[in-house]
Short mmCIF file of C-alpha atoms in Angstrom, two decimals:
data_model
loop_
_atom_site.label_atom_id
_atom_site.label_comp_id
_atom_site.label_asym_id
_atom_site.label_seq_id
_atom_site.Cartn_x
_atom_site.Cartn_y
_atom_site.Cartn_z
CA MET A 140 -0.10 -0.03 -0.04
CA SER A 141 0.94 3.55 -0.12
CA TRP A 142 2.63 5.46 2.63
CA LYS A 143 0.41 5.27 5.67
CA SER A 144 2.38 6.53 8.71
CA ARG A 145 3.41 9.85 10.19
CA TRP A 146 6.55 11.05 11.88
CA VAL A 147 7.06 13.48 14.63
CA ALA A 148 8.44 16.77 13.13
CA PRO A 149 10.27 19.57 14.95
CA ALA A 150 8.05 22.51 15.44
CA PRO A 151 9.39 25.07 13.00
CA GLY A 152 9.22 28.76 13.72
CA ARG A 153 7.73 31.57 11.72
CA PRO A 154 9.67 33.38 8.92
CA PRO A 155 9.90 37.17 8.72
CA PRO A 156 6.92 38.34 6.69
CA GLY A 157 7.75 38.75 2.99
CA GLU A 158 7.16 41.97 1.12
CA GLY A 159 4.52 41.97 -1.59
CA ASP A 160 4.84 43.79 -4.93
CA GLN A 161 3.94 47.45 -5.02
CA PRO A 162 0.59 48.02 -6.95
CA PRO A 163 0.74 50.17 -10.15
CA SER A 164 -0.19 53.73 -9.99
CA PRO A 165 -3.88 54.47 -10.57
CA PRO A 166 -4.99 55.65 -14.03
CA ARG A 167 -5.67 59.33 -14.44
CA GLU A 168 -8.72 60.67 -16.43
CA GLU A 169 -6.59 63.45 -18.11
CA PRO A 170 -2.93 62.50 -18.43
CA PRO A 171 -0.72 65.47 -18.01
CA LYS A 172 1.07 66.77 -21.12
CA THR A 173 4.73 65.95 -20.51
CA PRO A 174 7.59 65.51 -22.71
CA PRO A 175 8.43 61.91 -23.81
CA ALA A 176 11.28 61.57 -21.50
CA ALA A 177 9.40 62.67 -18.47
CA ALA A 178 6.46 60.42 -19.58
CA ALA A 179 8.75 57.25 -19.58
CA ALA A 180 9.88 58.24 -16.13
CA SER A 181 6.33 58.47 -14.85
CA VAL A 182 5.31 54.99 -16.01
CA PRO A 183 4.00 52.89 -13.11
CA VAL A 184 6.54 50.19 -12.09
CA SER A 185 5.78 46.55 -11.17
CA VAL A 186 8.35 46.01 -8.50
CA PRO A 187 10.17 48.26 -5.98
CA GLY A 188 13.08 50.36 -7.33
CA GLY A 189 11.44 51.70 -10.47
CA GLY A 190 12.81 52.95 -13.69
CA LEU A 191 12.50 52.24 -17.34
CA PHE A 192 14.12 48.84 -17.01
CA TRP A 193 11.55 47.57 -14.58
CA TRP A 194 8.75 49.11 -16.53
CA VAL A 195 9.91 47.10 -19.54
CA ARG A 196 10.20 43.99 -17.43
CA GLY A 197 6.69 44.62 -16.01
CA ARG A 198 5.20 44.82 -19.47
CA ARG A 199 6.93 41.52 -20.34
CA VAL A 200 5.43 39.68 -17.46
CA GLY A 201 2.17 41.52 -17.70
CA ARG A 202 2.48 43.84 -14.70
CA GLY A 203 2.01 47.61 -14.64
CA GLY A 204 1.36 48.17 -18.29
CA ARG A 205 -1.50 47.96 -20.74
CA CYS A 206 0.41 45.64 -23.07
CA VAL A 207 0.11 41.89 -22.25
CA GLU A 208 1.29 38.70 -23.88
CA PRO A 209 -1.27 37.73 -26.56
CA ALA A 210 -1.24 34.00 -25.21
CA ARG A 211 -2.52 35.26 -21.82
CA GLU A 212 -5.80 36.20 -23.36
CA THR A 213 -6.11 32.76 -24.88
CA PHE A 214 -5.36 31.34 -21.25
CA ARG A 215 -8.16 33.58 -19.86
CA ALA A 216 -10.71 32.05 -22.30
CA MET A 217 -9.47 28.57 -21.44
CA THR A 218 -9.81 28.94 -17.74
CA GLY A 219 -13.17 30.51 -18.34
CA LEU A 220 -14.41 27.12 -19.63
CA TYR A 221 -13.66 25.53 -16.37
CA GLY A 222 -16.71 27.50 -14.94
CA ALA A 223 -18.92 25.22 -17.08
CA ILE A 224 -17.12 22.00 -16.28
CA GLN A 225 -19.08 18.90 -15.09
CA PRO A 226 -18.56 15.29 -14.44
CA ALA A 227 -18.53 13.64 -17.92
CA ASP A 228 -17.62 9.95 -17.76
CA SER A 229 -16.28 7.25 -15.60
CA VAL A 230 -13.62 5.20 -17.28
CA SER A 231 -12.94 1.61 -16.19
CA PRO A 232 -11.54 -1.55 -17.67
CA ILE A 233 -13.57 -4.75 -18.07
CA THR A 234 -12.49 -5.92 -14.51
CA ARG A 235 -12.06 -3.93 -11.35
CA THR A 236 -9.12 -5.79 -9.87
CA HIS A 237 -6.71 -2.92 -10.07
CA GLY A 238 -7.26 -1.41 -6.66
CA ALA A 239 -6.80 2.05 -5.61
CA VAL A 240 -5.75 4.81 -8.14
CA PHE A 241 -2.41 6.43 -6.97
CA ASN A 242 -1.40 8.55 -9.97
CA LEU A 243 -2.73 9.85 -13.21
CA GLU A 244 -0.59 11.09 -16.10
CA TYR A 245 -1.47 12.26 -19.65
CA SER A 246 0.80 11.96 -22.60
CA PRO A 247 2.32 15.31 -23.75
CA GLY A 248 -0.09 15.43 -26.65
CA GLY A 249 -3.11 14.62 -24.44
CA SER A 250 -4.03 11.52 -26.60
CA VAL A 251 -3.44 8.89 -23.80
CA LEU A 252 -4.35 8.91 -20.05
CA THR A 253 -2.38 6.46 -18.00
CA VAL A 254 -3.44 5.29 -14.52
CA ALA A 255 -1.06 3.85 -11.77
CA CYS A 256 -2.86 1.37 -9.67
CA GLU A 257 -2.45 -0.26 -6.22
CA GLN A 258 -2.61 -3.87 -7.64
CA THR A 259 0.44 -4.02 -9.83
CA GLU A 260 -1.43 -2.73 -12.94
CA VAL A 261 -1.11 0.21 -15.32
CA LEU A 262 -4.31 1.18 -17.22
CA LEU A 263 -4.42 3.16 -20.46
CA PHE A 264 -7.37 5.10 -21.83
CA ASP A 265 -8.41 7.33 -24.68
CA PRO A 266 -9.47 10.47 -22.84
CA ILE A 267 -11.51 11.81 -25.61
CA SER A 268 -13.72 8.77 -26.10
CA SER A 269 -13.34 7.57 -22.55
CA LYS A 270 -12.49 4.10 -23.85
CA HIS A 271 -10.17 1.65 -22.30
CA ILE A 272 -7.16 0.95 -24.52
CA LYS A 273 -4.95 -1.50 -22.63
CA THR A 274 -4.17 -3.03 -19.20
CA LEU A 275 -0.60 -3.83 -18.23
CA SER A 276 -1.64 -6.53 -15.78
CA ASP A 277 1.80 -7.34 -14.38
CA ALA A 278 3.65 -3.98 -14.90
CA HIS A 279 5.17 -4.44 -11.44
CA GLU A 280 5.18 -6.89 -8.56
CA ASP A 281 3.64 -4.38 -6.12
CA CYS A 282 1.70 -1.00 -6.07
CA VAL A 283 2.49 1.29 -9.02
CA ASN A 284 3.08 4.68 -7.60
CA ASN A 285 4.01 7.34 -10.39
CA ILE A 286 4.06 7.53 -14.18
CA ARG A 287 6.15 10.03 -16.11
CA PHE A 288 6.26 10.46 -19.94
CA LEU A 289 9.55 11.04 -21.42
CA ASP A 290 8.06 11.97 -24.82
CA ASN A 291 4.91 11.20 -26.71
CA ARG A 292 5.72 7.43 -26.92
CA LEU A 293 8.05 6.49 -23.92
CA PHE A 294 6.98 6.67 -20.33
CA ALA A 295 8.37 5.30 -17.08
CA THR A 296 6.54 3.81 -14.00
CA CYS A 297 7.78 3.25 -10.50
CA SER A 298 6.60 0.89 -7.90
CA ASP A 299 6.81 -0.46 -4.23
CA ASP A 300 8.74 -3.44 -5.64
CA THR A 301 11.74 -0.97 -5.71
CA THR A 302 12.01 -0.89 -9.64
CA ILE A 303 11.41 1.47 -12.39
CA ALA A 304 10.23 0.25 -15.72
CA LEU A 305 10.42 1.88 -19.22
CA TRP A 306 7.56 1.35 -21.75
CA ASP A 307 6.87 2.15 -25.40
CA LEU A 308 3.33 2.99 -26.42
CA ARG A 309 3.98 1.25 -29.79
CA LYS A 310 4.87 -2.03 -28.09
CA LEU A 311 3.16 -2.50 -24.79
CA ASP A 312 3.37 -6.34 -24.58
CA THR A 313 6.96 -6.03 -23.12
CA LYS A 314 8.88 -3.52 -21.10
CA VAL A 315 11.63 -1.61 -22.77
CA CYS A 316 13.76 -2.27 -19.70
CA THR A 317 13.62 -2.61 -15.89
CA LEU A 318 15.82 -0.39 -13.69
CA HIS A 319 17.21 -1.60 -10.44
CA GLY A 320 19.06 0.57 -7.92
CA HIS A 321 16.67 1.62 -5.11
CA THR A 322 16.33 -0.49 -1.96
CA SER A 323 12.78 0.69 -0.87
CA TRP A 324 9.58 1.85 -2.41
CA VAL A 325 10.06 4.15 -5.44
CA LYS A 326 7.52 7.08 -5.24
CA ASN A 327 8.65 9.82 -7.83
CA ILE A 328 9.90 10.17 -11.29
CA GLU A 329 11.14 13.25 -12.99
CA TYR A 330 12.88 13.76 -16.37
CA ASP A 331 15.46 16.33 -17.44
CA THR A 332 14.70 17.05 -21.12
CA ASN A 333 17.97 18.83 -21.60
CA THR A 334 20.34 15.99 -20.70
CA ARG A 335 17.78 13.15 -21.16
CA LEU A 336 18.49 11.98 -17.62
CA LEU A 337 15.74 10.23 -15.60
CA VAL A 338 15.65 11.12 -11.93
CA THR A 339 13.75 8.96 -9.40
CA SER A 340 13.36 9.16 -5.58
CA GLY A 341 12.03 6.66 -2.93
CA PHE A 342 11.65 5.90 0.68
CA ASP A 343 15.21 4.79 1.00
CA GLY A 344 16.01 8.46 0.90
CA ASN A 345 17.97 8.26 -2.36
CA VAL A 346 17.69 10.31 -5.44
CA ILE A 347 19.13 8.30 -8.35
CA ILE A 348 20.07 9.43 -11.84
CA TRP A 349 19.58 7.15 -14.86
CA ASP A 350 21.20 7.69 -18.28
CA THR A 351 18.49 6.98 -20.68
CA ASN A 352 20.91 7.78 -23.57
CA ARG A 353 22.53 4.39 -23.02
CA CYS A 354 19.57 2.18 -22.10
CA THR A 355 19.81 -1.52 -22.97
CA GLU A 356 17.53 -4.47 -22.18
CA ASP A 357 19.44 -4.93 -18.98
CA GLY A 358 18.82 -1.44 -17.68
CA CYS A 359 20.48 1.93 -17.79
CA PRO A 360 23.82 3.28 -16.23
CA HIS A 361 22.87 4.94 -12.90
CA LYS A 362 24.36 6.71 -9.80
CA LYS A 363 23.14 7.95 -6.58
CA PHE A 364 22.85 11.69 -6.79
CA PHE A 365 21.58 12.64 -3.34
CA HIS A 366 20.47 11.21 0.03
CA THR A 367 18.38 12.50 2.90
CA ARG A 368 16.12 10.93 5.48
CA PHE A 369 12.31 11.16 5.51
CA LEU A 370 12.26 11.93 1.74
CA MET A 371 8.61 12.32 0.51
CA ARG A 372 8.68 13.90 -2.92
CA MET A 373 11.26 15.32 -5.35
CA ARG A 374 10.59 17.79 -8.29
CA LEU A 375 12.61 19.55 -10.90
CA THR A 376 11.70 23.20 -11.93
CA PRO A 377 10.49 23.56 -15.41
CA ASP A 378 13.86 24.82 -16.65
CA CYS A 379 15.65 21.97 -14.61
CA SER A 380 17.79 24.59 -12.77
CA LYS A 381 16.56 23.49 -9.28
CA MET A 382 15.59 20.33 -7.52
CA LEU A 383 13.11 20.50 -4.66
CA ILE A 384 12.78 17.76 -2.08
CA SER A 385 9.95 17.53 0.48
CA THR A 386 10.27 15.62 3.74
CA SER A 387 7.87 14.13 6.24
CA SER A 388 9.32 16.35 8.98
CA GLY A 389 8.10 19.53 7.32
CA TYR A 390 11.41 20.63 5.72
CA LEU A 391 11.87 21.51 2.11
CA LEU A 392 15.34 21.11 0.53
CA ILE A 393 16.37 23.17 -2.47
CA LEU A 394 19.37 22.32 -4.70
CA HIS A 395 20.33 25.50 -6.65
CA ASP A 396 22.12 25.66 -10.06
CA LEU A 397 21.47 21.99 -10.52
CA ASP A 398 24.14 19.91 -12.16
CA LEU A 399 23.00 16.20 -12.42
CA THR A 400 26.29 15.09 -13.69
CA LYS A 401 27.85 15.39 -10.30
CA SER A 402 27.05 13.10 -7.42
CA LEU A 403 26.61 14.71 -3.95
CA GLU A 404 28.03 12.55 -1.16
CA VAL A 405 27.04 13.27 2.41
CA GLY A 406 29.14 16.13 3.83
CA SER A 407 30.50 17.21 0.46
CA TYR A 408 27.78 19.39 -1.04
CA PRO A 409 27.78 23.23 -0.54
CA PHE A 410 25.47 24.26 2.08
CA LEU A 411 23.35 27.50 2.07
CA ARG A 412 21.98 28.17 5.60
CA ALA A 413 18.15 28.53 5.50
CA ARG A 414 16.34 31.65 6.60
CA ARG A 415 14.34 29.87 9.24
CA THR A 416 17.14 27.54 10.34
CA THR A 417 19.00 29.51 12.90
CA SER A 418 21.63 26.95 13.72
CA ASN A 419 23.13 23.70 12.55
CA SER A 420 21.46 22.05 15.39
CA ASP A 421 18.19 22.98 13.91
CA LEU A 422 19.25 21.33 10.59
CA ALA A 423 20.23 18.20 12.56
CA SER A 424 16.73 17.92 13.75
CA VAL A 425 15.45 17.50 10.19
CA THR A 426 17.03 14.04 10.09
CA SER A 427 17.64 12.95 13.61
CA SER A 428 14.07 13.05 14.94
CA SER A 429 12.60 9.62 15.38
CA PRO A 430 9.50 8.46 13.82
CA ARG A 431 6.33 8.40 15.89
CA SER A 432 5.18 5.25 14.19
CA ALA A 433 7.20 2.54 12.23
CA GLY A 434 7.57 3.46 8.50
CA SER A 435 9.07 1.55 5.68
CA GLN A 436 12.56 0.05 6.14
CA SER A 437 14.07 3.00 4.22
CA HIS A 438 13.53 5.31 7.18
CA GLN A 439 15.42 3.28 9.80
CA ASN A 440 19.12 3.08 8.71
CA ASP A 441 19.74 6.19 6.80
CA SER A 442 22.74 8.41 7.50
CA ASN A 443 22.08 11.85 8.94
CA LEU A 444 22.58 14.82 6.89
CA SER A 445 25.09 16.25 9.33
CA GLU A 446 26.03 12.98 11.12
CA LYS A 447 29.78 12.08 11.16
CA HIS A 448 30.43 15.02 8.74
CA THR A 449 30.72 18.73 8.88
CA LEU A 450 29.00 20.36 5.93
CA ARG A 451 31.63 22.03 3.79
CA ALA A 452 30.91 25.00 1.69
CA THR A 453 33.03 24.71 -1.44
CA GLN A 454 32.58 28.13 -2.98
CA ARG A 455 33.14 29.44 -6.44
CA GLU A 456 34.87 32.83 -6.89
CA GLY A 457 32.10 35.47 -6.61
CA GLY A 458 29.09 33.31 -5.90
CA SER A 459 27.62 30.15 -4.79
CA PRO A 460 28.65 26.82 -6.25
CA ARG A 461 26.68 24.40 -8.32
CA ASN A 462 24.22 22.10 -6.41
CA SER A 463 24.24 24.52 -3.43
CA LEU A 464 21.81 23.04 -0.81
CA GLU A 465 19.32 25.34 1.08
CA VAL A 466 16.93 24.00 3.71
CA LEU A 467 13.64 25.83 4.31
CA THR A 468 10.78 25.32 6.62
CA PRO A 469 7.63 26.65 5.01
CA GLU A 470 5.13 28.33 7.03
CA VAL A 471 1.83 26.34 7.24
CA PRO A 472 -1.32 27.73 8.82
CA GLY A 473 -2.27 26.16 12.11
CA GLU A 474 1.09 24.33 12.56
CA ARG A 475 2.11 26.09 15.75
CA ASP A 476 3.88 23.63 18.16
CA ARG A 477 2.64 20.61 16.12
CA GLY A 478 4.86 20.33 13.11
CA ASN A 479 3.71 19.09 9.70
CA CYS A 480 4.37 16.58 6.89
CA ILE A 481 4.76 17.75 3.31
CA THR A 482 2.96 14.95 1.50
CA SER A 483 2.73 16.38 -2.02
CA LEU A 484 4.90 18.74 -3.98
CA GLN A 485 4.16 20.43 -7.28
CA LEU A 486 5.70 23.32 -9.21
CA HIS A 487 4.12 26.20 -11.07
CA PRO A 488 4.31 25.49 -14.87
CA LYS A 489 6.40 28.83 -15.18
CA GLY A 490 8.48 28.23 -12.14
CA TRP A 491 7.17 31.07 -10.23
CA ALA A 492 5.84 29.06 -7.15
CA THR A 493 5.61 25.74 -5.39
CA LEU A 494 2.38 24.00 -4.41
CA LEU A 495 2.46 21.97 -1.31
CA ARG A 496 -0.08 19.64 0.43
CA CYS A 497 0.64 19.63 4.14
CA SER A 498 -0.82 17.60 7.02
CA SER A 499 -0.35 18.14 10.70
CA ASN A 500 1.42 15.50 12.68
CA THR A 501 -1.54 15.18 14.87
CA ASP A 502 -3.55 14.16 11.70
CA ASP A 503 -6.31 16.72 12.40
CA GLN A 504 -5.63 19.22 9.72
CA GLU A 505 -4.58 19.27 6.09
CA TRP A 506 -3.70 22.27 3.99
CA THR A 507 -3.09 23.28 0.41
CA CYS A 508 -0.51 26.13 0.19
CA VAL A 509 1.07 28.13 -2.59
CA TYR A 510 4.57 29.67 -2.04
CA GLU A 511 6.18 32.20 -4.17
CA PHE A 512 9.90 31.93 -4.87
CA GLN A 513 11.67 35.02 -3.81
CA GLU A 514 15.25 34.85 -5.14
CA GLY A 515 18.26 37.06 -4.99
CA ALA A 516 21.98 36.67 -5.24
CA PRO A 517 23.50 35.59 -1.94
CA GLU A 518 25.35 38.30 -0.04
CA ARG A 519 28.04 35.69 0.93
CA PRO A 520 28.74 32.23 -0.55
CA VAL A 521 26.84 30.54 2.38
CA SER A 522 24.05 33.05 2.85
CA PRO A 523 20.41 32.37 1.84
CA ARG A 524 19.62 32.93 -1.72
CA CYS A 525 15.93 32.01 -1.92
CA SER A 526 12.94 32.20 0.28
CA LEU A 527 9.38 30.87 0.08
CA ARG A 528 6.71 33.25 0.93
CA LEU A 529 3.24 31.91 1.71
CA THR A 530 0.91 33.71 -0.72
CA HIS A 531 -2.36 31.60 -0.72
CA CYS A 532 -3.72 28.62 1.23
CA ILE A 533 -6.85 26.73 2.03
CA GLU A 534 -7.76 24.08 4.48
CA GLU A 535 -8.68 20.72 3.07
CA ALA A 536 -11.23 17.99 4.09
CA ASN A 537 -9.39 15.89 6.42
CA VAL A 538 -10.58 12.55 5.18
CA GLY A 539 -8.53 9.39 4.01
CA ARG A 540 -5.86 9.99 6.65
CA GLY A 541 -2.59 8.44 5.87
CA TYR A 542 -2.99 8.54 2.05
CA ILE A 543 -1.18 10.95 -0.02
CA LYS A 544 -3.35 13.27 -2.09
CA GLU A 545 -1.73 14.42 -5.26
CA LEU A 546 -2.93 17.86 -6.50
CA CYS A 547 -1.78 19.87 -9.52
CA PHE A 548 -1.62 23.08 -11.39
CA SER A 549 -3.52 23.73 -14.71
CA PRO A 550 -1.18 23.96 -17.78
CA ASP A 551 -1.41 27.76 -17.75
CA GLY A 552 -0.75 27.95 -13.86
CA ARG A 553 -4.10 29.87 -13.21
CA MET A 554 -5.90 27.10 -11.38
CA ILE A 555 -5.34 24.29 -8.92
CA SER A 556 -7.14 20.95 -8.92
CA SER A 557 -7.11 19.55 -5.39
CA PRO A 558 -8.64 16.26 -4.01
CA HIS A 559 -11.26 17.18 -1.55
CA GLY A 560 -13.07 14.35 0.17
CA TYR A 561 -15.10 12.34 -2.30
CA GLY A 562 -14.40 14.90 -5.09
CA ILE A 563 -12.18 17.58 -6.15
CA ARG A 564 -12.01 21.36 -5.94
CA LEU A 565 -10.94 23.82 -8.50
CA LEU A 566 -9.14 26.66 -6.77
CA GLY A 567 -7.87 29.97 -8.09
CA PHE A 568 -5.85 32.78 -6.84
CA ASP A 569 -8.80 35.10 -7.16
CA THR A 570 -12.43 34.68 -8.41
CA GLN A 571 -11.27 35.55 -12.02
CA CYS A 572 -8.56 32.93 -12.22
CA SER A 573 -5.99 35.59 -12.75
CA GLU A 574 -2.19 34.86 -13.11
CA LEU A 575 -0.45 34.53 -9.81
CA ILE A 576 1.66 37.60 -10.59
CA ASP A 577 -1.31 39.74 -11.14
CA CYS A 578 -2.93 39.12 -7.79
CA MET A 579 0.00 38.76 -5.38
CA PRO A 580 -1.24 39.67 -1.81
CA LYS A 581 0.95 41.42 0.63
CA GLU A 582 0.05 38.84 3.18
CA ALA A 583 -1.19 35.17 2.78
CA ALA A 584 -4.76 35.15 1.25
CA PRO A 585 -7.17 32.34 0.89
CA LEU A 586 -7.33 30.41 -2.27
CA GLN A 587 -10.76 30.98 -3.95
CA GLU A 588 -13.01 27.95 -4.69
CA ILE A 589 -14.08 28.15 -8.32
CA ARG A 590 -16.03 24.85 -8.43
CA SER A 591 -16.56 21.74 -6.47
CA LEU A 592 -17.05 18.45 -8.33
CA TYR A 593 -18.09 15.18 -6.74
CA SER A 594 -18.52 11.94 -8.62
CA HIS A 595 -16.84 9.36 -6.53
CA SER A 596 -18.09 7.07 -3.69
CA ASP A 597 -14.63 6.91 -2.09
CA VAL A 598 -11.73 9.25 -1.16
CA VAL A 599 -10.08 11.01 -4.13
CA LEU A 600 -6.29 10.40 -4.13
CA THR A 601 -5.10 12.03 -7.29
CA THR A 602 -6.15 14.58 -9.95
CA LYS A 603 -4.72 15.80 -13.20
CA PHE A 604 -5.33 18.50 -15.91
CA SER A 605 -5.07 17.51 -19.60
CA PRO A 606 -2.14 19.34 -21.24
CA THR A 607 -4.08 20.02 -24.35
CA HIS A 608 -7.89 19.90 -23.70
CA CYS A 609 -10.25 21.36 -21.07
CA GLN A 610 -10.49 18.17 -19.14
CA ILE A 611 -9.67 17.00 -15.71
CA ALA A 612 -9.18 13.42 -14.50
CA SER A 613 -9.46 12.10 -10.82
CA GLY A 614 -8.98 8.80 -9.32
CA CYS A 615 -10.22 7.40 -5.91
CA LEU A 616 -9.36 4.78 -3.28
CA SER A 617 -11.85 2.34 -4.77
CA GLY A 618 -10.32 2.38 -8.20
CA ARG A 619 -12.70 4.57 -10.06
CA VAL A 620 -11.42 7.20 -12.70
CA SER A 621 -13.65 10.08 -13.52
CA LEU A 622 -13.40 12.73 -16.29
CA TYR A 623 -14.75 16.23 -16.17
CA GLN A 624 -15.21 18.59 -19.12
CA PRO A 625 -17.40 21.54 -20.12
CA LYS A 626 -21.04 20.84 -21.02
CA PHE A 627 -22.72 23.25 -23.29
#
């Protein structure tokens, strides 16, 4: 089964409040007659420290000026369609032996919907006709946890049987190859399109890199890239410049200026002190706190991040080195003195923010939180360079305790689809589904519920937007997959 245990987390403190963006100047009914040079200087700016450069930058990202990207109006029409979305069809194979649905993934072209199931199976559907295409009955020997497409025909699956499998849509009768390297449940797959390296993480605490350029029937060359205790989820930013790792003890690890060609052994990676981590003893608590209840074998014998070694900062001249590690403790509403577990981690399609699903260690609260990346050059090689400011949040229905609920951004980043009890909620940053950068609050604001959709008879565990169509898929604990699309 999926992860079903909790760990005691240190009670993190509160970060200093972040500063929001300055609003543009209000429009005037009768603009004053000023020379062109003076007019350029009076243009409203989108961020503090104005000037022509910031005005031009503001126009480029759609702030402070009347000129916006043409594509953004298309996105506005697309998100408007979700206001008319309704449950459409339930897709299911001939038999119902596949168990709970743990993950959903569309192909990049949106022509295939793949389903990762509890009982060793992977299901494939045509999302347009809602027809079942294929069942991979023995895809793995244990629960299938995650699916990731490498391109329009190749995809990878990972499982609690500690393996990763590569598949080709043109020949689904056999696997392309099986990858062995993890020692415990494999929960997450990412893909670097620049280097064609596959990146996986598991409950053994390891992040492993696989060279898909040199795959054979016997597998792919691989190496351990990173290790930490209590690892839950790992993600790459859209430009693959950062790796984010969430933990069950409420910490978020960020590797900056990512270089996947280098392995990071314990004690050898550069360390950037986190803004909310005040001492090395605080960092040690990330990995030295003992579990409240027994987890998988991966969480019992791992090495501590700071155990036996002193973190050495190997700096480059004039800045931070590649693969610099920063540890953050994101602020979570209602977390005071209780700690939290970051169970789900997603990134904004444009890399502006991260989306977390957090649950309290007392199992009585669950939150969806959005954090803006606030970046800057470090003043010193080992000083903070990135902070996460809580911009939006909403409390979730606390049902299906112990199961990870996978939420997601829409392809344009304007909406969030979140499992909520026996259905899903569509959430926006405001009621108009504006871009995040257009409605950035000075203090944390509630996510706005755009629509609630209920079509399941059991707890929803995962949801996914289609990358090409106005369609959403959701899967629940009893194995049902539902599709939602506009009805006219």
